[in-house]
GROMACS .gro file of C-alpha atoms in nm:
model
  203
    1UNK     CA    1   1.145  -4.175   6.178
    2UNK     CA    2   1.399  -4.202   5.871
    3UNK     CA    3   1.102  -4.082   5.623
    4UNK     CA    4   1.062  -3.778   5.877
    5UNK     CA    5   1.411  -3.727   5.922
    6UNK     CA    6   1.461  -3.691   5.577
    7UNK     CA    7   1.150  -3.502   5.477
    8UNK     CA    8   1.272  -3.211   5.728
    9UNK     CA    9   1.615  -3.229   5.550
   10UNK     CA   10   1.508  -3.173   5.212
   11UNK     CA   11   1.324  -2.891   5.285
   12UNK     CA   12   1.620  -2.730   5.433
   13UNK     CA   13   1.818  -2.798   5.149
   14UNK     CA   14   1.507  -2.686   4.867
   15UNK     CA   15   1.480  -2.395   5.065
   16UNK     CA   16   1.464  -2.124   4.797
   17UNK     CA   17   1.645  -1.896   5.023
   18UNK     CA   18   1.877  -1.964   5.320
   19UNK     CA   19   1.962  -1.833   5.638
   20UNK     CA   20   2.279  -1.547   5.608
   21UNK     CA   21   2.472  -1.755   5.867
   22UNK     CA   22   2.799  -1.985   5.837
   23UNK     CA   23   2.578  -2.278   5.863
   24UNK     CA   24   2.391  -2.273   5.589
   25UNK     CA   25   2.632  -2.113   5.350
   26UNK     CA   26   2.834  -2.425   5.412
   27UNK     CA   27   2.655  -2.653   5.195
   28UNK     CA   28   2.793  -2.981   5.401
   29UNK     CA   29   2.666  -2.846   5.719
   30UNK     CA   30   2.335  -2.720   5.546
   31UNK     CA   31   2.296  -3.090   5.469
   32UNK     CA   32   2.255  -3.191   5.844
   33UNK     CA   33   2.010  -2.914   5.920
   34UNK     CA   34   1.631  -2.986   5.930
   35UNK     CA   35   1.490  -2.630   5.873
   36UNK     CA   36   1.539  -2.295   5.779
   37UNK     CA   37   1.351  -2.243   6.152
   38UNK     CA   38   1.532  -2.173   6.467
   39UNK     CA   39   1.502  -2.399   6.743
   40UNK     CA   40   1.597  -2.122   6.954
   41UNK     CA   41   1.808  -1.779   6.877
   42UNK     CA   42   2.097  -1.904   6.682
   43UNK     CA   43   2.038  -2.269   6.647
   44UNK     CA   44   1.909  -2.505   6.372
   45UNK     CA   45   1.775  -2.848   6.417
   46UNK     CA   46   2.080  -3.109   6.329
   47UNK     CA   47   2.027  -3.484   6.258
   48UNK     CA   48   2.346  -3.655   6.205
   49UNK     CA   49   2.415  -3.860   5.948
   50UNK     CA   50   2.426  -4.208   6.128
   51UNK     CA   51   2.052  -4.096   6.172
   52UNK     CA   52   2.157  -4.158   6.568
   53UNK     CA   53   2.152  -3.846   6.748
   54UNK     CA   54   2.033  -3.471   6.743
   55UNK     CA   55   2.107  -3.128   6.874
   56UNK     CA   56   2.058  -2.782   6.827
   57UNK     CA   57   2.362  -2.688   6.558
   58UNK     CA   58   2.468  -2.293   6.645
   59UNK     CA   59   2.420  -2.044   6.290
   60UNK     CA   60   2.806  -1.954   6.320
   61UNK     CA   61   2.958  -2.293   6.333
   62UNK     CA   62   3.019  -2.550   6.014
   63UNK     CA   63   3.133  -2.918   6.014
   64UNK     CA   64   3.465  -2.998   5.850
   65UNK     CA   65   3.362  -3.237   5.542
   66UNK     CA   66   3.714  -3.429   5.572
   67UNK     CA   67   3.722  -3.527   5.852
   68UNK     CA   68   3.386  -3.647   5.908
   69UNK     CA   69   3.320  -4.022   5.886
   70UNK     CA   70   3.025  -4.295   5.916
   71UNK     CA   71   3.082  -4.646   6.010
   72UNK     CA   72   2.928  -4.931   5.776
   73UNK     CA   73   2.567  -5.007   5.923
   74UNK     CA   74   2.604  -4.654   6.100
   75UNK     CA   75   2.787  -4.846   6.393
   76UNK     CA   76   2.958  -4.516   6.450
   77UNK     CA   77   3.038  -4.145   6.329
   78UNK     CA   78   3.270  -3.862   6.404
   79UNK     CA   79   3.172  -3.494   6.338
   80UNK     CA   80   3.425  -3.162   6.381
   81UNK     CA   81   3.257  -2.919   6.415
   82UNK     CA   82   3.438  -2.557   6.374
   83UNK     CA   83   3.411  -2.171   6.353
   84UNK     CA   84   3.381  -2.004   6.022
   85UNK     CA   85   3.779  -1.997   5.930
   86UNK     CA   86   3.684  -1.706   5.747
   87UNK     CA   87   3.510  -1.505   6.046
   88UNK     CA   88   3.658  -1.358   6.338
   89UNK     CA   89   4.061  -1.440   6.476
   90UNK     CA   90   3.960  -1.314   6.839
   91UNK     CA   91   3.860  -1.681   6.975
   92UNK     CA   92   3.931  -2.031   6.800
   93UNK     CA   93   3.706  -2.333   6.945
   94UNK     CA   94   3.649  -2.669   6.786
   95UNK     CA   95   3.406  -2.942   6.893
   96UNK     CA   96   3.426  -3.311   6.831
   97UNK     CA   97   3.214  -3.600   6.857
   98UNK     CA   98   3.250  -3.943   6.817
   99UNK     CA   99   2.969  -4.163   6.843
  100UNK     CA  100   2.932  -4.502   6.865
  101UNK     CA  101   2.683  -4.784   6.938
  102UNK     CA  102   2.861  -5.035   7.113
  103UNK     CA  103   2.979  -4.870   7.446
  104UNK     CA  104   3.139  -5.136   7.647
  105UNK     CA  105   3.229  -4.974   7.937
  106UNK     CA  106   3.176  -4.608   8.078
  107UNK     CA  107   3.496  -4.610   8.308
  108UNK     CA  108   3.689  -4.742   7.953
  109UNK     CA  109   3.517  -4.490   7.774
  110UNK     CA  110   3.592  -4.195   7.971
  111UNK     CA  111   3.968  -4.299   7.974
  112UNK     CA  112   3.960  -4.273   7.604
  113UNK     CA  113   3.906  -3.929   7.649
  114UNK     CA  114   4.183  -3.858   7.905
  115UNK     CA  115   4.417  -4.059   7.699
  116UNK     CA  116   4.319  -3.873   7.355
  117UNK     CA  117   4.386  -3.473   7.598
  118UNK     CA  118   4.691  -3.605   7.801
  119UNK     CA  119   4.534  -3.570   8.050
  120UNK     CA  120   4.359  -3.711   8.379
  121UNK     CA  121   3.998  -3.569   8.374
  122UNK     CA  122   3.809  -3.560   8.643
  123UNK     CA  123   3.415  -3.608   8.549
  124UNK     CA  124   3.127  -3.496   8.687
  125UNK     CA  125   2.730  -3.663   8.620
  126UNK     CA  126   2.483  -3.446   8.504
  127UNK     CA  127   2.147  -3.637   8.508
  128UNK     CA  128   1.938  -3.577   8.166
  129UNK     CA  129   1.623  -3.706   8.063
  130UNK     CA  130   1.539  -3.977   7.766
  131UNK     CA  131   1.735  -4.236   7.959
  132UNK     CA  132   2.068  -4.042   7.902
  133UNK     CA  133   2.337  -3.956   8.110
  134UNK     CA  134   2.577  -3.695   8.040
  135UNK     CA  135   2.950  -3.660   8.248
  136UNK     CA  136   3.139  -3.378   8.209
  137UNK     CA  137   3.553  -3.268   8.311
  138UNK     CA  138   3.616  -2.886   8.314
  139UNK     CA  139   4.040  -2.909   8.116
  140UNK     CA  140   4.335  -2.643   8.110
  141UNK     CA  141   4.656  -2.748   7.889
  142UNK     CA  142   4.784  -2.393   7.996
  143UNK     CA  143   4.678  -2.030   8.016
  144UNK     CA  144   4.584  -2.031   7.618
  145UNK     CA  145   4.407  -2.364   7.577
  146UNK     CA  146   4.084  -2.478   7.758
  147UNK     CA  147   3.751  -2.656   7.703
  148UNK     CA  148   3.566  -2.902   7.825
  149UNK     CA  149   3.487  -3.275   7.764
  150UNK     CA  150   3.185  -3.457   7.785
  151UNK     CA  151   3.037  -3.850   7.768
  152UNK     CA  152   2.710  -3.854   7.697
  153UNK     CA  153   2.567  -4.242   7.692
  154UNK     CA  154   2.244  -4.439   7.732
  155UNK     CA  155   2.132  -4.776   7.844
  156UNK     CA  156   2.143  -4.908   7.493
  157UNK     CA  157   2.508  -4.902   7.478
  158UNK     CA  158   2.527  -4.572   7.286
  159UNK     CA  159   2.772  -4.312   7.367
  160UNK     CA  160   2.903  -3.954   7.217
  161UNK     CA  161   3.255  -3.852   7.322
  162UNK     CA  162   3.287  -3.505   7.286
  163UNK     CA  163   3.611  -3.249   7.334
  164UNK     CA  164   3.579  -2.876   7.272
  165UNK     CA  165   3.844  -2.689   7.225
  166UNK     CA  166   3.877  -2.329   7.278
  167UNK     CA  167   4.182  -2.071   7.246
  168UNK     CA  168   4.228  -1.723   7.224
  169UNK     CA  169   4.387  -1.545   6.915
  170UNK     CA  170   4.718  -1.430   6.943
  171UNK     CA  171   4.571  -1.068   6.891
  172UNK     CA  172   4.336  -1.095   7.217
  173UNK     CA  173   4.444  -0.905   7.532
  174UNK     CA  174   4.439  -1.162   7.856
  175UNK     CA  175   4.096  -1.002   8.025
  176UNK     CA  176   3.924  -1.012   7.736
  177UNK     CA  177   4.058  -1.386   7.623
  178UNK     CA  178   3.899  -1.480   7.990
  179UNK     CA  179   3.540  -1.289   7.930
  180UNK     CA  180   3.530  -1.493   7.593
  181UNK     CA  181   3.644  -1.796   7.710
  182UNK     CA  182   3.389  -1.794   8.002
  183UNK     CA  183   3.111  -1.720   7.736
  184UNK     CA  184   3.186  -1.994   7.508
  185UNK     CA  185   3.208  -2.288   7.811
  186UNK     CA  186   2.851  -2.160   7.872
  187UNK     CA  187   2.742  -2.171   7.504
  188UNK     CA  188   2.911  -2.536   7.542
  189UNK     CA  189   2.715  -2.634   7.831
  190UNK     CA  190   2.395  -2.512   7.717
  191UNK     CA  191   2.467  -2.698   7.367
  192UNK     CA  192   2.581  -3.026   7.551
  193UNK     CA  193   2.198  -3.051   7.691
  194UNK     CA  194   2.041  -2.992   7.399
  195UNK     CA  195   2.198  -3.349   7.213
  196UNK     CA  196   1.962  -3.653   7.248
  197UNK     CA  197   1.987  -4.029   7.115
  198UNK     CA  198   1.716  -4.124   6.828
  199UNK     CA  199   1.638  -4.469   6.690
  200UNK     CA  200   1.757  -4.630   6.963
  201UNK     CA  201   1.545  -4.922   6.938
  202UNK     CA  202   1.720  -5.237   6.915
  203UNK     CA  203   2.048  -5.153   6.997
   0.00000   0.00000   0.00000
């Protein structure tokens, strides 16, 4: 799997020429990315670098290089993930994730999240496949700020905890800051199922 892994990385990278989208101009981000191929319209195949997940990564998104992180024996690894700060100012979303491999507890776990918002979140269980189990809490700090959380964990005691974030710009009228809003929690949702665990043997 790691020989694979990396195989399909390197040829993203030695591509001679790139994809004209955010996430492969960002050279951090491109260095996730499998392939110069879509997995579907918009979205590249990401590997993390804890070599313990993957997801479909969308073309207008990049991953903030200082504030990622990787625990020592890739025990755990936190990703923010973020809209071209040079693209449009009509809608600002940010995801997070923080992965881990030694999930205790999912009630403890899902309090983490409410306590990092300020908030009590009220989750709902989405059944996936591959053993995985993904909970999710709809979240409104007030009429600019919403998003939605999610826990996504497994039987081997991994877990993602993921936030995303998403406001309107200051410049975007109230209809059209709901119409975009709605759009985005769906490009969320649809992302959210896309994530699996690999290597989870002998965890």
């Amino acid at each position: 799997m790691d020989n694979e892994n990396e195989s399909k990385s390197s040829s993203a990278n030695e591509a001679k020429e790139f994809p004209e989208v955010a996430a492969f101009e960002d050279e951090f981000t491109r260095s996730f990315l499998e392939s110069t191929e879509t997995t579907r319209e918009g979205y590249y195949s990401f590997v993390s670098k804890s070599n313990s997940f993957k997801m479909d990564f969308p073309q207008d998104m990049i991953i903030n290089e200082e504030s990622h992180t990787v625990e020592p024996d890739d025990r755990g690894e936190y990703i923010y993930m973020e809209y071209n700060p040079e693209g449009s100012k009509d809608l600002y979303a940010v995801r997070t994730i923080q992965y881990t491999n030694f999930m205790t507890d999912e009630a403890n776990s899902k309090k983490q999240i409410s306590n990092s918002l300020d908030l009590e979140l009220e989750f709902n269980e989405i059944s996936l496949n591959n053993d995985q189990k993904l909970q999710l809490a709809d979240f409104e700090y007030d009429e600019e700020i919403s998003g939605i959380a999610a826990l996504i964990s497994n039987s081997k005691n991994q877990e993602l905890q993921i936030i995303a974030d998403i406001q309107c710009g200051e410049s975007t009228q109230s209809d059209t800051c709901t119409s975009k809003k709605e759009k985005e929690k769906e490009k969320i949702m649809e992302w959210l199922e896309t994530i699996e665990f690999i290597n989870t043997e002998g965890r």
